[in-house]
Short mmCIF file of C-alpha atoms and ligand atoms in Angstrom, two decimals:
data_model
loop_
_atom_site.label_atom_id
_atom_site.label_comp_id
_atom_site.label_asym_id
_atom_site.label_seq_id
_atom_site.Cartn_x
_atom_site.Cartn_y
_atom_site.Cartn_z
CA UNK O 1 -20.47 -3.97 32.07
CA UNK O 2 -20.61 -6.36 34.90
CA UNK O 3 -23.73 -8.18 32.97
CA UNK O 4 -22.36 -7.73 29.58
CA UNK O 5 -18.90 -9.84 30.76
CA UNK O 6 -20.81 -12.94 31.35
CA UNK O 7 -22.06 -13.17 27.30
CA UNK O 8 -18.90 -11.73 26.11
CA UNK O 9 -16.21 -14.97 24.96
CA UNK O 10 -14.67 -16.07 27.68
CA UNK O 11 -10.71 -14.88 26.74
CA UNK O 12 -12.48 -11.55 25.68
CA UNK O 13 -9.40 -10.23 28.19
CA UNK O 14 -6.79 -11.28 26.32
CA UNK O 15 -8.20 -9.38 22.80
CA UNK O 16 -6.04 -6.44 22.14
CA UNK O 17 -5.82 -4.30 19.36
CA UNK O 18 -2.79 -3.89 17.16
CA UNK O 19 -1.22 -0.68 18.55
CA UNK O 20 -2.08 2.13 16.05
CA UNK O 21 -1.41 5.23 17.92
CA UNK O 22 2.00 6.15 16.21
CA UNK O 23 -0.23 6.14 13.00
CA UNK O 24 -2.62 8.97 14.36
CA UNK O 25 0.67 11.08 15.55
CA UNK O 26 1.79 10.60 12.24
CA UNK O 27 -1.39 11.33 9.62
CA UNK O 28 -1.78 14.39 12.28
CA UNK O 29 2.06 15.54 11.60
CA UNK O 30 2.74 15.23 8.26
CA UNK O 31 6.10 16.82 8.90
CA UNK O 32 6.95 13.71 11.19
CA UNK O 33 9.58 11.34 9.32
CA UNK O 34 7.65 7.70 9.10
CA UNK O 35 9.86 5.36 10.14
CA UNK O 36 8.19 2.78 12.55
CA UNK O 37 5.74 0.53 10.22
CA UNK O 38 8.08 -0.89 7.58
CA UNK O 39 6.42 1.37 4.80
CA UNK O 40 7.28 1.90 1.66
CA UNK O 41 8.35 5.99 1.08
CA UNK O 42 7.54 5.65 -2.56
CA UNK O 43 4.02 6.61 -3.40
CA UNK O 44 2.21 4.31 -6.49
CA UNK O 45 3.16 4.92 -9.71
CA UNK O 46 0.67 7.14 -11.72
CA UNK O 47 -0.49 3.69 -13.84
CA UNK O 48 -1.83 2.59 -9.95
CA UNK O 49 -3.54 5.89 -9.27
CA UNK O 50 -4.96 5.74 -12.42
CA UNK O 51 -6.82 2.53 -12.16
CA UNK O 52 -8.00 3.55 -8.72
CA UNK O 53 -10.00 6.03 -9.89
CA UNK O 54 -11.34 4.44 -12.66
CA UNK O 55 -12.32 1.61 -10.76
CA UNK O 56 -13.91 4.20 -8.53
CA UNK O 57 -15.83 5.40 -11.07
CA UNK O 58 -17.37 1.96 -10.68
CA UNK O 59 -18.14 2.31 -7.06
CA UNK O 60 -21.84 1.84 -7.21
CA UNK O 61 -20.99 -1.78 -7.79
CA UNK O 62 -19.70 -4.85 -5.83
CA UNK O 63 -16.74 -6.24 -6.54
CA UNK O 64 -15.73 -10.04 -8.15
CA UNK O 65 -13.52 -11.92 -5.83
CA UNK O 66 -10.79 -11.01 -8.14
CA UNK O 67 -11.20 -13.27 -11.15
CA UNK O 68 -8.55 -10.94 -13.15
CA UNK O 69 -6.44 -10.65 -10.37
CA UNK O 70 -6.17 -14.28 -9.07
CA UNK O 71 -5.24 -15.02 -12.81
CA UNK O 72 -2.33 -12.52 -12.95
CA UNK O 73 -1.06 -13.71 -9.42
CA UNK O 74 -1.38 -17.44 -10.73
CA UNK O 75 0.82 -16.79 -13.73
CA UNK O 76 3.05 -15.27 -11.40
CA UNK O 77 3.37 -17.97 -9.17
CA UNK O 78 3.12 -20.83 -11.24
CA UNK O 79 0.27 -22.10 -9.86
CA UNK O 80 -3.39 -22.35 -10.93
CA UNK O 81 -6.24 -19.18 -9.71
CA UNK O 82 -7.56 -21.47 -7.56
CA UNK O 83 -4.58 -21.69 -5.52
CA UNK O 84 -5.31 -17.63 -5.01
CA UNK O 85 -7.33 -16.28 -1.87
CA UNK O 86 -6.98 -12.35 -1.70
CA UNK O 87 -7.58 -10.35 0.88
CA UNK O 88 -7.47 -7.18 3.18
CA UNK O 89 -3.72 -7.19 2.93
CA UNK O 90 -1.85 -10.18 4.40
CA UNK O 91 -3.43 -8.88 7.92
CA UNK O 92 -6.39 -10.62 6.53
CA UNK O 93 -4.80 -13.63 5.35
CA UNK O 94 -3.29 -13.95 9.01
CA UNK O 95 -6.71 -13.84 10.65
CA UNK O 96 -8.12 -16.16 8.01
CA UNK O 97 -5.70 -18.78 9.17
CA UNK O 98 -6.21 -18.41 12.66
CA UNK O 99 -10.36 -18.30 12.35
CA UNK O 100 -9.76 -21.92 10.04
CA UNK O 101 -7.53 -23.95 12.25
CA UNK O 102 -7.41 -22.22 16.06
CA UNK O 103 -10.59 -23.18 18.41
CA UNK O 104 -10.04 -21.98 22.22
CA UNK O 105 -7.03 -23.43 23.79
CA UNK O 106 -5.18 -24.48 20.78
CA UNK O 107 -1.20 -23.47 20.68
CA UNK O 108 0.20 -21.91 17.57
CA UNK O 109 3.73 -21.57 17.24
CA UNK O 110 5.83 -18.35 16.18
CA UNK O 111 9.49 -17.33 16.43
CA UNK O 112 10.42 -14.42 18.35
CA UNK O 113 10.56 -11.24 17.74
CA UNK O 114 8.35 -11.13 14.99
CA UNK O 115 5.46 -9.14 13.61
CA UNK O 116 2.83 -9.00 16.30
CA UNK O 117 -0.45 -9.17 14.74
CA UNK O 118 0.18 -13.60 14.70
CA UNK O 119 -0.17 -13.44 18.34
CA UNK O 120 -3.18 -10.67 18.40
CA UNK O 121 -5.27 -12.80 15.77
CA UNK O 122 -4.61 -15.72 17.63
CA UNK O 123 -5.45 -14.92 21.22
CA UNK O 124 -8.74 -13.15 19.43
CA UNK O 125 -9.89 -17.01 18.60
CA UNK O 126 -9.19 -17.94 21.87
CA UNK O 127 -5.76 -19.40 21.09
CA UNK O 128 -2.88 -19.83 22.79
CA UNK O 129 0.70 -18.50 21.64
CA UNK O 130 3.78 -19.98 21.77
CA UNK O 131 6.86 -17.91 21.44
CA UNK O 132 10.44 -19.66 20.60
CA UNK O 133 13.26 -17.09 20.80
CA UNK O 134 15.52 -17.01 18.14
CA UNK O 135 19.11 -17.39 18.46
CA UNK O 136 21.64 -14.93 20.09
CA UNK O 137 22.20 -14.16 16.22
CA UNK O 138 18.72 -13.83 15.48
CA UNK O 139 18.84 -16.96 13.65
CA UNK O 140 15.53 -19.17 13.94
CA UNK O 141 15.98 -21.76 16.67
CA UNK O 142 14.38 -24.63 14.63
CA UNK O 143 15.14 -27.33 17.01
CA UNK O 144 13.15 -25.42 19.73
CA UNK O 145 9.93 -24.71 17.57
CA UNK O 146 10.01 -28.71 16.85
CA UNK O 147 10.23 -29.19 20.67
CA UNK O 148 7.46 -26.81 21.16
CA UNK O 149 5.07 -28.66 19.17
CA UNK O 150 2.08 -30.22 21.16
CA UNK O 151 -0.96 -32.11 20.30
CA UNK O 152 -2.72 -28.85 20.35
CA UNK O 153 -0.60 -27.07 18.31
CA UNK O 154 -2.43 -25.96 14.88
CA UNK O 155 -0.33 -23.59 13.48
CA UNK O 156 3.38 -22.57 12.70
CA UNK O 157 4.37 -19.42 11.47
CA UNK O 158 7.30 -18.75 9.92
CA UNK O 159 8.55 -15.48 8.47
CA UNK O 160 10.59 -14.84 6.05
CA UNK O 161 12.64 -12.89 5.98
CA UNK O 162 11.07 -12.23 9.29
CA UNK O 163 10.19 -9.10 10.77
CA UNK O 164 12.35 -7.19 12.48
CA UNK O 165 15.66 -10.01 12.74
CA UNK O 166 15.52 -9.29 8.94
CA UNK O 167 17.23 -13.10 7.59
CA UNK O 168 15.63 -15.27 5.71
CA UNK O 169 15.11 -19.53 7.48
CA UNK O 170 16.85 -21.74 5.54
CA UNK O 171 15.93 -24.03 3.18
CA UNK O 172 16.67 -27.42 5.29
CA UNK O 173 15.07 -25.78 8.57
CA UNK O 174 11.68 -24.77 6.62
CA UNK O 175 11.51 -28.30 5.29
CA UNK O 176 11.67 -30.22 8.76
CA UNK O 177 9.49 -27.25 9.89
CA UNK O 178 6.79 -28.94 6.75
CA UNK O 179 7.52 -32.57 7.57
CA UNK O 180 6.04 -32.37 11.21
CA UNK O 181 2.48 -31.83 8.95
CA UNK O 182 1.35 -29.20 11.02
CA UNK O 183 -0.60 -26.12 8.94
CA UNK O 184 2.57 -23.70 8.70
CA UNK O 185 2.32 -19.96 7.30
CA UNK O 186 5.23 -19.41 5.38
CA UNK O 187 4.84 -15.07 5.53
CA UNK O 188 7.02 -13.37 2.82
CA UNK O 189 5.98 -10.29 3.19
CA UNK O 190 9.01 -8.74 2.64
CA UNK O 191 10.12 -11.19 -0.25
CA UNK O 192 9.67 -8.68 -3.36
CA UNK O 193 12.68 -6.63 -1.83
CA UNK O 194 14.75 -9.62 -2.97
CA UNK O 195 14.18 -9.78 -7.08
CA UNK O 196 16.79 -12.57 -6.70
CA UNK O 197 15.42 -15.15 -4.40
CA UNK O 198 12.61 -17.76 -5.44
CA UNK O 199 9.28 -17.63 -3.40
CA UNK O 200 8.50 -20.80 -1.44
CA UNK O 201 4.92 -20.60 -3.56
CA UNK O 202 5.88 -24.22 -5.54
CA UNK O 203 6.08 -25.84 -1.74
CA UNK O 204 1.79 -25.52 -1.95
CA UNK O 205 2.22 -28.37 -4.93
CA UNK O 206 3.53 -31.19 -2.82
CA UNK O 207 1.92 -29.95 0.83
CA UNK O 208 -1.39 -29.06 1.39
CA UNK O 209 -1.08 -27.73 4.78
CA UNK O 210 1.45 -24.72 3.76
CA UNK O 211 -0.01 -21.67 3.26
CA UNK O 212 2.31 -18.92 1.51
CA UNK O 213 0.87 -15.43 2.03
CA UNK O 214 2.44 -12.09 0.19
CA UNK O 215 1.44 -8.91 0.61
CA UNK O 216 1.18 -5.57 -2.14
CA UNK O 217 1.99 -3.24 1.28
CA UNK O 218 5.87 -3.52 1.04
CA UNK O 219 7.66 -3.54 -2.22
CA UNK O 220 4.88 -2.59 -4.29
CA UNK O 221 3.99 0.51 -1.35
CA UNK O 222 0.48 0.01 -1.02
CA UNK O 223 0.17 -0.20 2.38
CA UNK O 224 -2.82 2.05 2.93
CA UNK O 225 -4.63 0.37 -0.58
CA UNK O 226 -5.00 -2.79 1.42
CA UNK O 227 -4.17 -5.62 -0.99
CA UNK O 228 -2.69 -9.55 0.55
CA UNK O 229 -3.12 -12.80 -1.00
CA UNK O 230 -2.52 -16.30 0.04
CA UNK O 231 -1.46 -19.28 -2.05
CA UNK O 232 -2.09 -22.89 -1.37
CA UNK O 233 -4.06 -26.47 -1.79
CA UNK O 234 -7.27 -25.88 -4.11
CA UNK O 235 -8.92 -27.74 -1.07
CA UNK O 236 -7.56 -25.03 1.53
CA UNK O 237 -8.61 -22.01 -0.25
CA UNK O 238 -12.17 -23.26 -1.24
CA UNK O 239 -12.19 -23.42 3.02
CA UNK O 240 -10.81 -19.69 3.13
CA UNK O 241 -13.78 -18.66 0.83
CA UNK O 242 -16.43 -20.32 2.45
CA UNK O 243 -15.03 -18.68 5.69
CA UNK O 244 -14.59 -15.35 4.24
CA UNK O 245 -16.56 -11.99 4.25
CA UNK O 246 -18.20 -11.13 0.52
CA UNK O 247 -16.37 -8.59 -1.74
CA UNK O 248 -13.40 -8.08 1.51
CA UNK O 249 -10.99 -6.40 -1.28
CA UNK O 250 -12.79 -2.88 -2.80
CA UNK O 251 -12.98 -2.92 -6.60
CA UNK O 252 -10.39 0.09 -6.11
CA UNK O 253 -7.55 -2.20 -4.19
CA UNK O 254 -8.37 -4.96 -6.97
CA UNK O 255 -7.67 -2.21 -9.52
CA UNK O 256 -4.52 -1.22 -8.05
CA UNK O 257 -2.98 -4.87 -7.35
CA UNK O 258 -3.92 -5.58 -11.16
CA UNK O 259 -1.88 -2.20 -11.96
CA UNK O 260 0.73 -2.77 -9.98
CA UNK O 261 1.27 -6.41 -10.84
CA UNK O 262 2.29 -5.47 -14.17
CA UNK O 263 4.73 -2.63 -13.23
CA UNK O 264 7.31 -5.11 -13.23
CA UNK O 265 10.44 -2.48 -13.68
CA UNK O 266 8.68 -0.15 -10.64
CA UNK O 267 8.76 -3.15 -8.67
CA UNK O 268 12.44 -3.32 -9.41
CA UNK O 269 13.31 0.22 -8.70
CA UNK O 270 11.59 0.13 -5.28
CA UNK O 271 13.56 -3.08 -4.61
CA UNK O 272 16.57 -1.43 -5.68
CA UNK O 273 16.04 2.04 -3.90
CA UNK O 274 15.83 0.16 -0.62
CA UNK O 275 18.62 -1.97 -0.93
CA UNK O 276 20.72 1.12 -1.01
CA UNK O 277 19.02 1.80 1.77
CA UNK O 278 19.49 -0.84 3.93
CA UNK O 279 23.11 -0.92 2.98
CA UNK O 280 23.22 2.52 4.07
CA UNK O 281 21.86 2.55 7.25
CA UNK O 282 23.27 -0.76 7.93
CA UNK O 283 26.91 0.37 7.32
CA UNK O 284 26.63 3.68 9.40
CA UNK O 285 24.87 2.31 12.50
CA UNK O 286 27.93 -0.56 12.31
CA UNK O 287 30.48 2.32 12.91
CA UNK O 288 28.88 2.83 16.35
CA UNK O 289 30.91 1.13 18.64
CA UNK O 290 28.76 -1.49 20.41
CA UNK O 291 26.12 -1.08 18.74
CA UNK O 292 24.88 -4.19 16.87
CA UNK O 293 22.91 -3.65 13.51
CA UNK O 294 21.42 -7.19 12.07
CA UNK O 295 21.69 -6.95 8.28
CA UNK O 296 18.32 -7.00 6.38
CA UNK O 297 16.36 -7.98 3.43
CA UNK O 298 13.35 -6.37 4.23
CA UNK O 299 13.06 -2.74 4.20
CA UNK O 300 14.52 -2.28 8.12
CA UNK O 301 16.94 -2.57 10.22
CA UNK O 302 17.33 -3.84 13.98
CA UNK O 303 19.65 -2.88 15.99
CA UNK O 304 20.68 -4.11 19.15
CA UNK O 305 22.20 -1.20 21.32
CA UNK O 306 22.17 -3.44 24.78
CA UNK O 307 26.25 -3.54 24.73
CA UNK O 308 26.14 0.44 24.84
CA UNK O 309 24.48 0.50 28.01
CA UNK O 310 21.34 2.08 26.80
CA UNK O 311 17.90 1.40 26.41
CA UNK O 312 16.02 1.09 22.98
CA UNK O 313 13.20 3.83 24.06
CA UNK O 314 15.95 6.00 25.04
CA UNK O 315 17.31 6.18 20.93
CA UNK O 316 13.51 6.10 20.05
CA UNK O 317 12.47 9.14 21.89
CA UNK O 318 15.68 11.17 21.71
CA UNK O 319 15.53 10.96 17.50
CA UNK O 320 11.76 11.95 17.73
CA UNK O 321 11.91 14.53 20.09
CA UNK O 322 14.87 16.11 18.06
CA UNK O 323 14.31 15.26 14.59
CA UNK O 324 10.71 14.03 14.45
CA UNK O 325 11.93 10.76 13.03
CA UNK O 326 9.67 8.38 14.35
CA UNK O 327 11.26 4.75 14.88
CA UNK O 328 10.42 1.67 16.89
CA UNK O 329 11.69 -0.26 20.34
CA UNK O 330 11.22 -3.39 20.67
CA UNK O 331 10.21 -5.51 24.10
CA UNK O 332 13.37 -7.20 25.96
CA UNK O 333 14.84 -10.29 24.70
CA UNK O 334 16.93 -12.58 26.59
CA UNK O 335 17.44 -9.96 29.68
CA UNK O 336 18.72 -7.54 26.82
CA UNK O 337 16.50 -4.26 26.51
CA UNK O 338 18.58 -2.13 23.82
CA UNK O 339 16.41 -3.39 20.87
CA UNK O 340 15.35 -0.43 18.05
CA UNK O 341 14.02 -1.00 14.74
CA UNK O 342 14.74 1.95 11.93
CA UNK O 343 12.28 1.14 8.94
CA UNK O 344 13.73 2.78 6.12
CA UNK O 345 12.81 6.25 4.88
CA UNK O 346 13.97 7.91 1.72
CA UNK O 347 17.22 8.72 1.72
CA UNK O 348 16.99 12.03 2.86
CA UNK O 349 15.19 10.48 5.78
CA UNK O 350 17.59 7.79 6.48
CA UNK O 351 20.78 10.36 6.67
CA UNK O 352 18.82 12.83 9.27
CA UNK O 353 18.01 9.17 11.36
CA UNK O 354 21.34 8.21 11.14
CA UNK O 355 22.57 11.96 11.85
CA UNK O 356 20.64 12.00 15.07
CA UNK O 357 21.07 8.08 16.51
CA UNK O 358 24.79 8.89 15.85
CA UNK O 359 24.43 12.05 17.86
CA UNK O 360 22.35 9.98 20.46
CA UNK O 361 25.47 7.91 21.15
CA UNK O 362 27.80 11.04 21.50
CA UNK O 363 25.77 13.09 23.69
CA UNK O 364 25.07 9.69 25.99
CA UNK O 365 28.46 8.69 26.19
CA UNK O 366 29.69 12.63 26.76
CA UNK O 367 26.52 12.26 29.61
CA UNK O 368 27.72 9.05 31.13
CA UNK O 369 31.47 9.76 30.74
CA UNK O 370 30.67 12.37 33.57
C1 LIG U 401 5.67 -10.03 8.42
C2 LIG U 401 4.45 -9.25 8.09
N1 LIG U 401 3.40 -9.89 7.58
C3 LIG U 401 2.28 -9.24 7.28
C4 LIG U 401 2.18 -7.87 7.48
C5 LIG U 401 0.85 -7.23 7.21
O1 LIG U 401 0.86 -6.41 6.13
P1 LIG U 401 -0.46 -6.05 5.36
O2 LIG U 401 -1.66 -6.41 6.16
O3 LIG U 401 -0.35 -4.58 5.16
O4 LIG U 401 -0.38 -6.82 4.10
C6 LIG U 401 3.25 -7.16 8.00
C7 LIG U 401 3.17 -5.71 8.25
O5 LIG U 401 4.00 -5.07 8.80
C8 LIG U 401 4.43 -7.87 8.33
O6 LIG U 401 5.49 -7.28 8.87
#
């Protein structure tokens, strides 16, 4: 290994993987309640399934990049099928943007907490990552991600609403985020939850250095099909394709995102199912006293339990190892280590996670009352 280091890239040591291990607990337990990875716990409709295997029945041949589907997502968006990359889900589209603009050393700027893999596919170009905290109220700190900015700094990401504070950035902050010109990721992954609220997709008209990426793994649920796409400057995604790997969606995910697309009232029934959801779990975990649920409009919640006195991987294990409801912790913020994130279930699911977190907070405070 000691020969192999010296052709390996140089910041080889700071490639790591995205952490998959809850996903082979949970494909191995099927019994196990999923509720770490923001997934959707409605299966595809039988209109989805159905074009899946009849594109399969196709599988001797290579795919199109999508001419069908890049139509149906223009018309969607308003904008023109040339303003349509797809890809590998939005995981792809991430990578794609750091592989176009990030050489070694260059800074890319993302808010914190947020979904990890900007960071990962970052550092595995050989960039360097920037973290601005949010606000004590999980609010983005806009004024510190302009102050971060550095002439190496090639990309901003902004998510929203962002994963796991759950809010969406507001209008006015996302527009001096734009005006510094810097190539800026605007990541609504979790957008579709919210029938009600306009994408940013028109912002790609006036600026061509704002990507807007979407993703079929949330509110459509087809996470494990693997369908993303990214809308921007004609200019932009003629660079994506020329960077790309040849037929990166399968004919089957194509089939599916064309399905799904058109399920316009299943869209709205997920959306609808989770916001009960969220309301749900939101409501309950705010009759804990101390703990401190942010409300969401994605499909989870975080909760900060600091005020309690516990620890977030306390609450984590203690619901798995007595309910086999599998949630998240998340790394310290500001000194305070009582972060958990609940993605939501069905709601059979989210009652027995509520059930036991509540039951958590009994038993600890009976423990620590003596
Ligand atoms: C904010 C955000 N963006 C993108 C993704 C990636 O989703 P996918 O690659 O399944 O489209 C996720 C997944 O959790 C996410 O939270």
């Amino acid at each position: 290994m000691k020969n192999l280091k010296k052709f390996l890239v140089p910041w080889i040591d700071e490639v790591k993987p995205y952490d998959t291990e809850e996903l082979i607990v949970a494909w191995a337990h099927p019994e196990f309640k999923r509720m770490m990875l923001n997934e959707n716990p409605i299966a595809p409709s039988k209109k989805v399934t159905k074009a899946i295997l009849k594109a399969a029945k196709m599988g001797n041949r290579y795919p199109d990049n999508g001419v069908k589907v890049r139509a149906q997502l223009a018309k969607l968006h308003n904008v023109e099928p040339d303003n349509v990359y797809i890809g590998h889900g939005s995981s792809e589209i991430i990578d794609m943007i750091m592989r176009l603009f990030v050489a070694p050393g260059d800074e890319i700027i993302i808010p914190n907490p947020t979904f990890s893999l900007y960071g990962l596919r970052a550092k595995a170009v050989g960039g360097k990552v920037v973290k601005v905290d949010m606000k004590d109220d999980m609010q983005y700190n806009t004024d510190a991600m302009i102050k971060a900015v550095t002439p190496k700094t090639k990309v901003i990401i902004v998510c929203t609403p962002n994963n796991p504070t759950g809010d969406f950035i507001p209008d006015k902050d996302l527009e001096r985020i734009i005006k510094l010109g810097i190539p800026t990721m605007v990541d609504e992954a979790y957008l579709e939850f919210q029938p009600d609220r306009k994408s940013k997709d028109q912002l790609i008209k006036k600026h061509d250095h704002v990507i807007v990426a979407h993703t079929l793994s949330k509110a459509y649920g087809m996470a494990g099909i693997r369908f993303g796409y990214a809308l921007a400057d004609k200019e932009l995604i003629q660079y994506f394709r020329n960077m790309q790997l040849p037929w990166n969606v399968s004919l089957t995910s194509i089939a599916a995102a064309e399905a799904a697309i058109e399920e316009k009232e299943e869209l709205m029934r997920k959306a609808k199912y989770n916001k009960t959801s969220v309301d749900y779990v939101y409501s309950e975990l705010s009759k804990i006293p101390g703990l401190r649920p942010f409300y969401s409009h994605g499909n989870y919640v975080l909760v900060d339990g600091t005020d309690t006195g516990i620890v977030g991987k306390e609450v984590v294990d203690y619901v798995f190892q007595n309910a086999g409801v599998m949630i998240k912790y998340f790394a310290p913020l500001k000194g305070r280590n009582g972060f958990f994130r609940i993605s939501l279930g069905s709601h059979k699911e989210n009652a027995l996670c509520i059930k036991y977190v509540k039951k958590f907070f009994k038993d600890y405070k009976k423990n620590t009352n003596g």
